[in-house]
PDB file of C-alpha atoms in Angstrom:
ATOM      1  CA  UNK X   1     -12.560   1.683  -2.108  1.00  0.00           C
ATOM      2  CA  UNK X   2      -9.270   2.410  -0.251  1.00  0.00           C
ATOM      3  CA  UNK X   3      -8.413   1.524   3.423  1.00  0.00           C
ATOM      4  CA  UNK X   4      -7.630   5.802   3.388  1.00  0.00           C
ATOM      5  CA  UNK X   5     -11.487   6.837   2.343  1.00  0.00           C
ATOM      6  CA  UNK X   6     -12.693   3.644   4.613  1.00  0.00           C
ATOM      7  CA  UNK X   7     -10.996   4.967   7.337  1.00  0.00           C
ATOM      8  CA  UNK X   8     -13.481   8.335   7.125  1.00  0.00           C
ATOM      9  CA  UNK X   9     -16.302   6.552   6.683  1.00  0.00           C
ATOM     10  CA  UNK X  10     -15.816   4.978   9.954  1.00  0.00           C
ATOM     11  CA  UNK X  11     -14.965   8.308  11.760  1.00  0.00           C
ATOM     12  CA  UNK X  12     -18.327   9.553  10.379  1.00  0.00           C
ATOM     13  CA  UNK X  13     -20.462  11.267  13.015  1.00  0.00           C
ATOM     14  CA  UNK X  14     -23.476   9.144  10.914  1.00  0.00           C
ATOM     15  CA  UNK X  15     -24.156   5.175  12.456  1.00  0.00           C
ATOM     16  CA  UNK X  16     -25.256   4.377   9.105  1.00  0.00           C
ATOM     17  CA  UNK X  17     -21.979   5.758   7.035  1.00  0.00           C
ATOM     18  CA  UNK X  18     -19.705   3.774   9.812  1.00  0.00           C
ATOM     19  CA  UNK X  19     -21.928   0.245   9.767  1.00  0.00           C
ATOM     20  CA  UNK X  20     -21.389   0.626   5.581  1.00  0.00           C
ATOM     21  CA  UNK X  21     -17.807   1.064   6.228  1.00  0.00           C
ATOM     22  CA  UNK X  22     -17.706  -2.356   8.781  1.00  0.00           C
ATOM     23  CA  UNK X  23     -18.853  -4.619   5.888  1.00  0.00           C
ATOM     24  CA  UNK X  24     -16.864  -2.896   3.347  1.00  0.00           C
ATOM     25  CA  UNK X  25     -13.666  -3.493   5.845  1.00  0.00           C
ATOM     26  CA  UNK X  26     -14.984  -6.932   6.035  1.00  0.00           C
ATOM     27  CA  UNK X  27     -15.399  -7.232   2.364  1.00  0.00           C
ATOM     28  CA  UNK X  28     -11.631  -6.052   1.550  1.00  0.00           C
ATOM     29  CA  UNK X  29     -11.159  -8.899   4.302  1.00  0.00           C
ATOM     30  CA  UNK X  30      -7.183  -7.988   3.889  1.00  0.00           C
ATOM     31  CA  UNK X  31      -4.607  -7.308   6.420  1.00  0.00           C
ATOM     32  CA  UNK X  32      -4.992  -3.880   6.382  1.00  0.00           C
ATOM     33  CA  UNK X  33      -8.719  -3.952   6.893  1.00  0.00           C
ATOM     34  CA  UNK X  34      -8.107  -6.150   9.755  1.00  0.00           C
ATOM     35  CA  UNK X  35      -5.251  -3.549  11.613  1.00  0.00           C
ATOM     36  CA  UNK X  36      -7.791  -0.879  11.094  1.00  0.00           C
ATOM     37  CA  UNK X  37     -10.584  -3.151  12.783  1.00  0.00           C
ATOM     38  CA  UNK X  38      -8.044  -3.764  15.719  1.00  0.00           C
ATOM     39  CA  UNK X  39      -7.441   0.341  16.076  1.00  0.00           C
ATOM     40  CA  UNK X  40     -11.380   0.878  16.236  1.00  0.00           C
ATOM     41  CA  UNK X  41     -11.974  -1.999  18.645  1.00  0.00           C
ATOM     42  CA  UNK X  42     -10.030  -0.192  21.018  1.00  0.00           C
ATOM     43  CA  UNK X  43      -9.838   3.568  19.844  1.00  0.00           C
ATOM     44  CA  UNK X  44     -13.221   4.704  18.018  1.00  0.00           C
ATOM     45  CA  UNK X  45     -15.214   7.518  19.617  1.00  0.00           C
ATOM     46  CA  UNK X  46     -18.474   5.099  19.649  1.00  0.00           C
ATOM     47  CA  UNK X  47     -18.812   2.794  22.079  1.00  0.00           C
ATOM     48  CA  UNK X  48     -21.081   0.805  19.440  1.00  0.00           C
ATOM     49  CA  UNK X  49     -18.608   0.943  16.996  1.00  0.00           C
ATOM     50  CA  UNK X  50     -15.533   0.383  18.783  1.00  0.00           C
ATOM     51  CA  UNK X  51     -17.641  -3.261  19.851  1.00  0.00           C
ATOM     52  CA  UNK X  52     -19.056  -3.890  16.526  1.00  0.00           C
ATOM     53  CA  UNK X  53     -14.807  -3.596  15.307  1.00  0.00           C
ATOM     54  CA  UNK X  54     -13.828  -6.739  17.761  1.00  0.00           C
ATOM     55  CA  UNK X  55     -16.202  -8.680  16.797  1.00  0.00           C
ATOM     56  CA  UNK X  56     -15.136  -8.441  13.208  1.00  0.00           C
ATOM     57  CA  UNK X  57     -11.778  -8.000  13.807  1.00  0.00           C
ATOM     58  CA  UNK X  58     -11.996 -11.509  15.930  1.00  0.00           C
ATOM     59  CA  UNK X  59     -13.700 -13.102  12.659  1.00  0.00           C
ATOM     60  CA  UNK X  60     -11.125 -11.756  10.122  1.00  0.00           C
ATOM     61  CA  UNK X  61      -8.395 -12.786  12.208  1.00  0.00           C
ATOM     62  CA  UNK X  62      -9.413 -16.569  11.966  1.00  0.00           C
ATOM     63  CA  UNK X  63      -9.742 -15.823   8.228  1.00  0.00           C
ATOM     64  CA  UNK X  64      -6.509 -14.529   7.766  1.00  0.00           C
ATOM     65  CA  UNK X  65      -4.280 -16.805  10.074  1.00  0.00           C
ATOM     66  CA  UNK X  66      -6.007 -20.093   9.605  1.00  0.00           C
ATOM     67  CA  UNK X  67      -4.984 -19.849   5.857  1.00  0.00           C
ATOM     68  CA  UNK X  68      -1.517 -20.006   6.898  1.00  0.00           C
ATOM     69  CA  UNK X  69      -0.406 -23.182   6.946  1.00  0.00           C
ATOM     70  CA  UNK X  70       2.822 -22.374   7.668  1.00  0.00           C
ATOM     71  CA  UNK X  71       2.150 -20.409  11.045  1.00  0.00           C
ATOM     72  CA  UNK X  72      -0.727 -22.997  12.250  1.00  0.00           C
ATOM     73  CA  UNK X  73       1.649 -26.007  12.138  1.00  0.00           C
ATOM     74  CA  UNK X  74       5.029 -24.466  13.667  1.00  0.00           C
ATOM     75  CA  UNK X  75       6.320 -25.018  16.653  1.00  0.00           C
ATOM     76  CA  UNK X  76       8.425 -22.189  18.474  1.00  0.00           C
ATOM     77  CA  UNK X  77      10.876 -22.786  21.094  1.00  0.00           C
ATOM     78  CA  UNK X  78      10.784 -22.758  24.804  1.00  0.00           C
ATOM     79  CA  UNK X  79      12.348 -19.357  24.330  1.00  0.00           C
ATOM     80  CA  UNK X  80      10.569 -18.208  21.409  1.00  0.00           C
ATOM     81  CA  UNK X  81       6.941 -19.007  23.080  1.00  0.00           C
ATOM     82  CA  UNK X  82       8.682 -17.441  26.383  1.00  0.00           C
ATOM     83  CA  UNK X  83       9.703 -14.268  24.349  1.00  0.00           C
ATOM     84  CA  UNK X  84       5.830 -13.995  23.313  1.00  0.00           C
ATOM     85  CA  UNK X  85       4.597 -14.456  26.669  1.00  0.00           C
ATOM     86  CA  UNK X  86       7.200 -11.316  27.595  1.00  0.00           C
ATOM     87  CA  UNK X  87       5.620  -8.881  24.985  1.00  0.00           C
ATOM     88  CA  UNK X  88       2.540  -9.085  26.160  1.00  0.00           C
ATOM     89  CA  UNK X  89       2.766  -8.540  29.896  1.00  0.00           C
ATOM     90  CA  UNK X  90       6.621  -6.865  30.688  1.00  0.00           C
ATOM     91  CA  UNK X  91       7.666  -3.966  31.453  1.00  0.00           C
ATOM     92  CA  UNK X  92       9.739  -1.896  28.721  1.00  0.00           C
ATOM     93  CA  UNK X  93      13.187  -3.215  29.734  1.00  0.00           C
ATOM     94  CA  UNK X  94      11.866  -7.104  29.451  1.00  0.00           C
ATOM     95  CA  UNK X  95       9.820  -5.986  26.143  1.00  0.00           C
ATOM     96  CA  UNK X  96      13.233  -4.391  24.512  1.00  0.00           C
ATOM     97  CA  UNK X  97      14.947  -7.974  25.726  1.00  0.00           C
ATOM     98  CA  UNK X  98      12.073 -10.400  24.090  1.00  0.00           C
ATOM     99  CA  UNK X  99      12.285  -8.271  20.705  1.00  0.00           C
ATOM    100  CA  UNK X 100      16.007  -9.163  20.757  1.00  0.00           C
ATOM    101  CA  UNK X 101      15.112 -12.324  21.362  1.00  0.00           C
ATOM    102  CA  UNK X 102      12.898 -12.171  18.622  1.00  0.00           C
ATOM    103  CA  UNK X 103      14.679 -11.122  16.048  1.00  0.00           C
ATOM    104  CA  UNK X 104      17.847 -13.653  16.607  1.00  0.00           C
ATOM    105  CA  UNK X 105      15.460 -16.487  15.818  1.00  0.00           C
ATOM    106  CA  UNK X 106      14.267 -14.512  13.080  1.00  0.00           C
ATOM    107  CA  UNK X 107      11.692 -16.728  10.549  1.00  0.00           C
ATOM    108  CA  UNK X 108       8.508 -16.061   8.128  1.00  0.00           C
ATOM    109  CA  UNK X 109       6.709 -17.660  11.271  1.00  0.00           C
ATOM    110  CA  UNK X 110       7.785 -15.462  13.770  1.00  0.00           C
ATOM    111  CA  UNK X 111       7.152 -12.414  11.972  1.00  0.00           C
ATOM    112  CA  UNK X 112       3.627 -13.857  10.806  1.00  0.00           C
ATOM    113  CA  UNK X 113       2.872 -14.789  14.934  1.00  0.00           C
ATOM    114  CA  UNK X 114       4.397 -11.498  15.983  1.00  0.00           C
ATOM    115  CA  UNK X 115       1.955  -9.555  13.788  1.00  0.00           C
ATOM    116  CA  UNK X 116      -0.865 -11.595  15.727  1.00  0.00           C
ATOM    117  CA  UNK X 117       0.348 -11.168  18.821  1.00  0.00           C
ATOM    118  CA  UNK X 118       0.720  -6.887  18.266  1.00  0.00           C
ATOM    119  CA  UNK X 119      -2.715  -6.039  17.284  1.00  0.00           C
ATOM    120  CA  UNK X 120      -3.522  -7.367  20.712  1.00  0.00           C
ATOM    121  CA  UNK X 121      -1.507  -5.076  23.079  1.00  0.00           C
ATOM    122  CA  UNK X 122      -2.444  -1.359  23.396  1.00  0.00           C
ATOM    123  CA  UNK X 123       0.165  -0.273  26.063  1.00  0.00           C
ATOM    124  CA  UNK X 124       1.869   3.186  24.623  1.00  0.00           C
ATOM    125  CA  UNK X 125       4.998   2.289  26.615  1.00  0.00           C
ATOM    126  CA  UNK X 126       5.813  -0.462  24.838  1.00  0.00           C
ATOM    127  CA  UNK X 127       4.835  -0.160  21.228  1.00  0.00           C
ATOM    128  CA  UNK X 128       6.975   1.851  20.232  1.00  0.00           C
ATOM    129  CA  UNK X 129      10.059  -1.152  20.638  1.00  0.00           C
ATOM    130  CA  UNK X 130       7.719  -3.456  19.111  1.00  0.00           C
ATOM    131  CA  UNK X 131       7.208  -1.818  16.147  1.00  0.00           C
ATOM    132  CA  UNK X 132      10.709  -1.108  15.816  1.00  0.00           C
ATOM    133  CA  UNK X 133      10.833  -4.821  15.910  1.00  0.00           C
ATOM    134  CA  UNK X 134       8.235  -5.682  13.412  1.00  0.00           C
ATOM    135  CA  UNK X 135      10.164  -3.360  10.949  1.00  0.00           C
ATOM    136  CA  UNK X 136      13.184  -4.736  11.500  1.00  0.00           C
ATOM    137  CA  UNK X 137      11.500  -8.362  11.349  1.00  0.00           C
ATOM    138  CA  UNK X 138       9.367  -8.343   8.241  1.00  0.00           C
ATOM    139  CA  UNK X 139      11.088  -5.402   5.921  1.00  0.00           C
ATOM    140  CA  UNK X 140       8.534  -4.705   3.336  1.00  0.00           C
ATOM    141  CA  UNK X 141       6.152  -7.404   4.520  1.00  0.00           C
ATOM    142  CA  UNK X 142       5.460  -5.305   7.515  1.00  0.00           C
ATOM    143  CA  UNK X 143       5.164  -1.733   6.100  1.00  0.00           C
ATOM    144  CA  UNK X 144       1.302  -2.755   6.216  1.00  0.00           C
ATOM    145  CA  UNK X 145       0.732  -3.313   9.340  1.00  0.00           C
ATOM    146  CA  UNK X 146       2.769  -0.404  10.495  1.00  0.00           C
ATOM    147  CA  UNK X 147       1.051   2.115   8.614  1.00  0.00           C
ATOM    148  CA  UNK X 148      -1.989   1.216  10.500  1.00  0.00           C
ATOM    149  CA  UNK X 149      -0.452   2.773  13.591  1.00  0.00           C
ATOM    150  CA  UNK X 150       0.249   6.180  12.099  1.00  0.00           C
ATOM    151  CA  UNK X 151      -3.677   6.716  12.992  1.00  0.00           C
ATOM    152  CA  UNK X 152      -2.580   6.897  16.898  1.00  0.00           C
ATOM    153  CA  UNK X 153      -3.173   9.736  18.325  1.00  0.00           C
ATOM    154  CA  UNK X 154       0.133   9.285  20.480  1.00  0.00           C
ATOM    155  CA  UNK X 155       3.169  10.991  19.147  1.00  0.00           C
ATOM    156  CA  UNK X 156       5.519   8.582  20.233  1.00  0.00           C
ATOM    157  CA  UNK X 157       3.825   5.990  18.301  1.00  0.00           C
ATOM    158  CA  UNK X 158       3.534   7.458  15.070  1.00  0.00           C
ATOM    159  CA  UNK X 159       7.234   8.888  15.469  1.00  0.00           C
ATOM    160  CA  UNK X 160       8.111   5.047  16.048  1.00  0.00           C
ATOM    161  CA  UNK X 161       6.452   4.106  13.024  1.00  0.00           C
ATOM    162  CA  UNK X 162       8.240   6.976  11.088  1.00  0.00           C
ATOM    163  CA  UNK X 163      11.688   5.379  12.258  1.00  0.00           C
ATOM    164  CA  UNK X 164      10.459   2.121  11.230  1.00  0.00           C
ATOM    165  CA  UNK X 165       9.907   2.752   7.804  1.00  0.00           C
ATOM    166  CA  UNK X 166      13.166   4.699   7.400  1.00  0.00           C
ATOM    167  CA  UNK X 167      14.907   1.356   8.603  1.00  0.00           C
ATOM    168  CA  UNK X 168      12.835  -0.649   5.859  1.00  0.00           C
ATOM    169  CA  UNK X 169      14.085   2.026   3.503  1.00  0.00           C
ATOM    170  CA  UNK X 170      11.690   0.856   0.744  1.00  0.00           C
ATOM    171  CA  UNK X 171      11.043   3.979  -1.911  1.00  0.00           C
ATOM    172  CA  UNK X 172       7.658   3.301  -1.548  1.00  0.00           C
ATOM    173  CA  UNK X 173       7.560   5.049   2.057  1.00  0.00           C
ATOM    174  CA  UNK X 174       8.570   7.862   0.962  1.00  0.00           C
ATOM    175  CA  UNK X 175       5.656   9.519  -0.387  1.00  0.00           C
ATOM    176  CA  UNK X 176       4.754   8.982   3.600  1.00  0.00           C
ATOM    177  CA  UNK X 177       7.490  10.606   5.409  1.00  0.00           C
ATOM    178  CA  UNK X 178       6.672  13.253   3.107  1.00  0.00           C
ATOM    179  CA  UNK X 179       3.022  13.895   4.117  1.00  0.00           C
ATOM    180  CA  UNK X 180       4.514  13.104   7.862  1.00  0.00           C
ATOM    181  CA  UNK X 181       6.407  15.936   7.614  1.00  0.00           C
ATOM    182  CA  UNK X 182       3.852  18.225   8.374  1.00  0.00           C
ATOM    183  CA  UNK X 183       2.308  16.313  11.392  1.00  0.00           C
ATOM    184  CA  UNK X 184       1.443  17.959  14.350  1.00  0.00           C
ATOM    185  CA  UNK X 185       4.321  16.877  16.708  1.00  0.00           C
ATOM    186  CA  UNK X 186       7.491  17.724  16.325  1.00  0.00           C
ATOM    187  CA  UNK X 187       8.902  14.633  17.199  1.00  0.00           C
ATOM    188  CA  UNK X 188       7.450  12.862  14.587  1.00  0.00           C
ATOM    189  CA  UNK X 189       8.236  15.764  11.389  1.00  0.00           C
ATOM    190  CA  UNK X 190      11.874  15.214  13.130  1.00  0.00           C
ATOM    191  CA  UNK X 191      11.582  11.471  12.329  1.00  0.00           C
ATOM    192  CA  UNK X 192      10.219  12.473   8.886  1.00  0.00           C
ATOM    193  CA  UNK X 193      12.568  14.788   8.007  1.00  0.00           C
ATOM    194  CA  UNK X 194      15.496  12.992   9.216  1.00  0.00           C
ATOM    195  CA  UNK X 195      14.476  10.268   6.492  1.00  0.00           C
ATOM    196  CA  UNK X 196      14.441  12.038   3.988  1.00  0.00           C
ATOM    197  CA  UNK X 197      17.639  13.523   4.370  1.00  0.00           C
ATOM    198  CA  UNK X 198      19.570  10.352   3.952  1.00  0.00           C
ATOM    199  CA  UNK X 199      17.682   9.965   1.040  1.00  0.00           C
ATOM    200  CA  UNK X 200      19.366  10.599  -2.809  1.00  0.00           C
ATOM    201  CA  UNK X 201      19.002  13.639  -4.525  1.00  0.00           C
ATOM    202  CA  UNK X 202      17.639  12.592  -7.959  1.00  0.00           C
ATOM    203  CA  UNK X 203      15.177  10.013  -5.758  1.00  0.00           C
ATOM    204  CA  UNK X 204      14.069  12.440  -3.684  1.00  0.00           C
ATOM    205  CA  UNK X 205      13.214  15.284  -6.392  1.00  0.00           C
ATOM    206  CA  UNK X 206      11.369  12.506  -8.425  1.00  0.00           C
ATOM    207  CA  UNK X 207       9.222  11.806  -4.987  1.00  0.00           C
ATOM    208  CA  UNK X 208       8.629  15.197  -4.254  1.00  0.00           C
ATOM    209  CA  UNK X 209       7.751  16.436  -7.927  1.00  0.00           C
ATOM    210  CA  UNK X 210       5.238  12.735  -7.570  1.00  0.00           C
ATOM    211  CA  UNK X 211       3.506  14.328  -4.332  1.00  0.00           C
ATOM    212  CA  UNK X 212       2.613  17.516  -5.371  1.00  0.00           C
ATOM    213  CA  UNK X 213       1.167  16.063  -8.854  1.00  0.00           C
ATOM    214  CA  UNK X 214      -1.554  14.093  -6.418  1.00  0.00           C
ATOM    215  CA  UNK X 215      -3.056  17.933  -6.925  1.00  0.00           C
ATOM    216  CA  UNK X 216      -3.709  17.746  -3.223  1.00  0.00           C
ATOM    217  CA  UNK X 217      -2.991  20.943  -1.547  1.00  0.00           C
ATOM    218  CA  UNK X 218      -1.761  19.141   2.058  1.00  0.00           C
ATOM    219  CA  UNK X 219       0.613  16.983   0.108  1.00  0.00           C
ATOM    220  CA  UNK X 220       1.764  19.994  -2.289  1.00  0.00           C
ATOM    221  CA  UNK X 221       2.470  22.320   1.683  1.00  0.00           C
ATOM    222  CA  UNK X 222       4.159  19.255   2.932  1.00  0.00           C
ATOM    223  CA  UNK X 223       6.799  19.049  -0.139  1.00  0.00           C
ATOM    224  CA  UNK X 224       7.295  22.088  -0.229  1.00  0.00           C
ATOM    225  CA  UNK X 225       7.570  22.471   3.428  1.00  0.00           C
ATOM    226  CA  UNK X 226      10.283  19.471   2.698  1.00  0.00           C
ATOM    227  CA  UNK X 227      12.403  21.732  -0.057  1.00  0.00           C
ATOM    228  CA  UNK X 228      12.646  24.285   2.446  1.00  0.00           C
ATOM    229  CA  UNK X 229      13.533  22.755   5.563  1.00  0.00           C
ATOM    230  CA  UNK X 230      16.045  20.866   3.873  1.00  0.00           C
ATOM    231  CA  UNK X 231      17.428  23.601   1.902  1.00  0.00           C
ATOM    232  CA  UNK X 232      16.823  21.312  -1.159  1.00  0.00           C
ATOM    233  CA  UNK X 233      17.869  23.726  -4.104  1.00  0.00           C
ATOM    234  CA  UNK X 234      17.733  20.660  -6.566  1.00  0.00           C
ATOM    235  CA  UNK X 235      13.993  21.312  -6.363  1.00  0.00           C
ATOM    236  CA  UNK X 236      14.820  24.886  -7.446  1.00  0.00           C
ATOM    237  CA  UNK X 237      12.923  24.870 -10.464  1.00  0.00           C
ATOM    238  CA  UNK X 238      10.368  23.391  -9.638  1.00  0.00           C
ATOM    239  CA  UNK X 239       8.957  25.422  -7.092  1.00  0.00           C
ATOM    240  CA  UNK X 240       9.998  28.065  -9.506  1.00  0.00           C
ATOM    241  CA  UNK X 241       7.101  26.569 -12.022  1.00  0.00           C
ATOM    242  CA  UNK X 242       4.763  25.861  -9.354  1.00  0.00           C
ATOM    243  CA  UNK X 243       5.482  29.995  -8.196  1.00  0.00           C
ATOM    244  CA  UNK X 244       4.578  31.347 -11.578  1.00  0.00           C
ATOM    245  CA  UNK X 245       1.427  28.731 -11.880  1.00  0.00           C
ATOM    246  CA  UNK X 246       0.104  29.859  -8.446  1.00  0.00           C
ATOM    247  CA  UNK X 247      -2.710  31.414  -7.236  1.00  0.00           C
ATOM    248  CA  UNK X 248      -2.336  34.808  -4.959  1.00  0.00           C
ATOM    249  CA  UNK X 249      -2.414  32.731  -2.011  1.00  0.00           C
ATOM    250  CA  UNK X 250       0.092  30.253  -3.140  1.00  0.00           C
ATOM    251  CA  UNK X 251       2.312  32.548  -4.546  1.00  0.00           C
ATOM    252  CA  UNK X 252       2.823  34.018  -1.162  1.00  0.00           C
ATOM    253  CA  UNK X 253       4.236  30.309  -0.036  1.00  0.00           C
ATOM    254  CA  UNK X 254       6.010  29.274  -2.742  1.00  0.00           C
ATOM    255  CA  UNK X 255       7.452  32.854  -3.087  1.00  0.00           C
ATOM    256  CA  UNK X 256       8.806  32.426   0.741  1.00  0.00           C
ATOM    257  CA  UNK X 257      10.188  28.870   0.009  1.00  0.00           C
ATOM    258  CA  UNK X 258      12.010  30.794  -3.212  1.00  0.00           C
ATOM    259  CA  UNK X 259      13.363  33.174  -0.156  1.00  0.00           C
ATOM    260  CA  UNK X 260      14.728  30.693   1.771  1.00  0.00           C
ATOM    261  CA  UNK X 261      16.344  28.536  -1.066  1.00  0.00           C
ATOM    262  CA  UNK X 262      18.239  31.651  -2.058  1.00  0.00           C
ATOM    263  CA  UNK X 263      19.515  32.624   1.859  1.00  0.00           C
ATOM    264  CA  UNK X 264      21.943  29.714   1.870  1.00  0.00           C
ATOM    265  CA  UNK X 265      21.102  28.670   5.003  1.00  0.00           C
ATOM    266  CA  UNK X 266      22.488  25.116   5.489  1.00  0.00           C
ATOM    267  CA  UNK X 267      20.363  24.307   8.957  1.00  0.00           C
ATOM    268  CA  UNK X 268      17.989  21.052   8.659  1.00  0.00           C
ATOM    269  CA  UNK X 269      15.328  19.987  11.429  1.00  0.00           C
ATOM    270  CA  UNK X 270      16.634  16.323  11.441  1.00  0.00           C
ATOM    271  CA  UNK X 271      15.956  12.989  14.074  1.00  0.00           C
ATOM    272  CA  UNK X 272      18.093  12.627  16.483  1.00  0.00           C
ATOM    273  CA  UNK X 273      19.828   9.454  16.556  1.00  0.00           C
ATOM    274  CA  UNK X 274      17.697   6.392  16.747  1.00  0.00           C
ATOM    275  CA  UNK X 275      17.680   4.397  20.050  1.00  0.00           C
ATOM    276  CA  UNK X 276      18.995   1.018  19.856  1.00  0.00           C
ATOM    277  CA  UNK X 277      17.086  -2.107  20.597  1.00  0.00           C
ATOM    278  CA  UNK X 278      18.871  -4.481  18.414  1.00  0.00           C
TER     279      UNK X 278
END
């Protein structure tokens, strides 16, 4: 079972469907199971749930770390452990200044303690700079944990997470900033968009062409929703086949994507530029 359809189960309006999906969380016993624990504990409509999450977040978490023999027996710096102290009680301007910190000293074990230390803080104001961080900390190791946060329902956050991933850069995000695309906020389809503008032609056909195979119509909307905010005529054909495979109803979208590859616009809905905490 995947973290996605676990993730529904525990939104279930049934106690029974959400108590399966605790032990199968617990089961998976994985990092991602554990981030998705953390976001109940303190997010979940249920008040039963959302306790039922930190207790068994609590118990994965001394599965998970205590394994690591590598984080258990190092020891940080007075500045390092002073840093740590800083992310979990400043204000933004002394959070922004411990992530620098942070990331001089950069190290497997810092990355490994910072991920410990962020499932515990829940302040909006600051996450967004510490996710930047983890990003910029971990690379690939910490696409995982920051996919966990695109389940927040503040904008900010997820548009964080968004710029995040485009600084990893790693092809396998893609498929992401593609379905993010669509989201609700602006600020975060800005993010989304402004990724995958940067991104190579050939790569970024490939991607698309891979999304709307999933046969899922959101991810099909959101490509194509892609080609034509983008103005990406190398996807020309393609929506071309998907135009004269559609239904009535998709005909009518694909036919206006057609229109607006063929008006030569050039205008894109891309991110403004990133804000600096490194």
């Amino acid at each position: 079972m995947t973290i996605q359809e676990l993730q529904q189960m525990l939104n279930h309006s049934e106690p029974k469907t959400r108590d399966q999906a605790l032990i199968e969380l617990m089961n998976l016993g994985n990092h991602e199971a554990y981030g998705l624990l953390m976001f109940a504990a303190s997010n979940h409509f249920s008040p039963d749930t959302r306790r039922e999450s930190k207790k068994l977040s609590l118990v994965l978490q001394k599965r998970l770390f205590s394994q690591d023999e590598a984080f258990t027996s190092v020891e940080f710096s007075e500045q390092v452990e002073a840093a740590f102290e800083q992310i979990k009680s400043a204000d933004t301007n002394g959070v922004r200044a411990a992530v620098k910190v942070l990331m001089a000293e950069n190290s497997p074990s810092i990355f490994q303690r910072f991920t410990k230390e962020l499932h515990q803080i829940q302040r909006p104001e600051v996450l967004p700079y510490l996710l930047l961080g983890l990003g910029r900390l971990g690379k690939e190791e910490s696409i995982p944990y920051l996919v966990n946060y695109l389940r927040s329902n503040n904008e900010t956050i997820r548009a964080s997470v968004i710029r995040a991933l485009n600084d990893i850069g790693a092809n396998k995000n893609l498929p992401i900033l593609v379905r993010f695309s669509r989201d609700p906020s602006t600020l975060v389809r800005q993010e989304a968009l402004g990724g995958l503008a940067q991104v190579k032609p050939d790569l970024l056909l490939q991607i698309l062409t891979e999304v709307i195979n999933t046969g899922v119509d959101f991810n099909k909307e959101a490509a194509l929703y892609v080609i034509a905010r983008l103005k990406f005529l190398p996807a020309l054909d393609l929506v071309k086949s998907l135009h004269e495979q559609a239904d009535e109803d998709s005909r009518e979208r694909t036919g206006r994507v057609l229109e607006h590859l063929g008006e030569g616009s050039t205008k894109k809905d891309v991110a403004p530029e990133p804000e600096k905490i490194a």
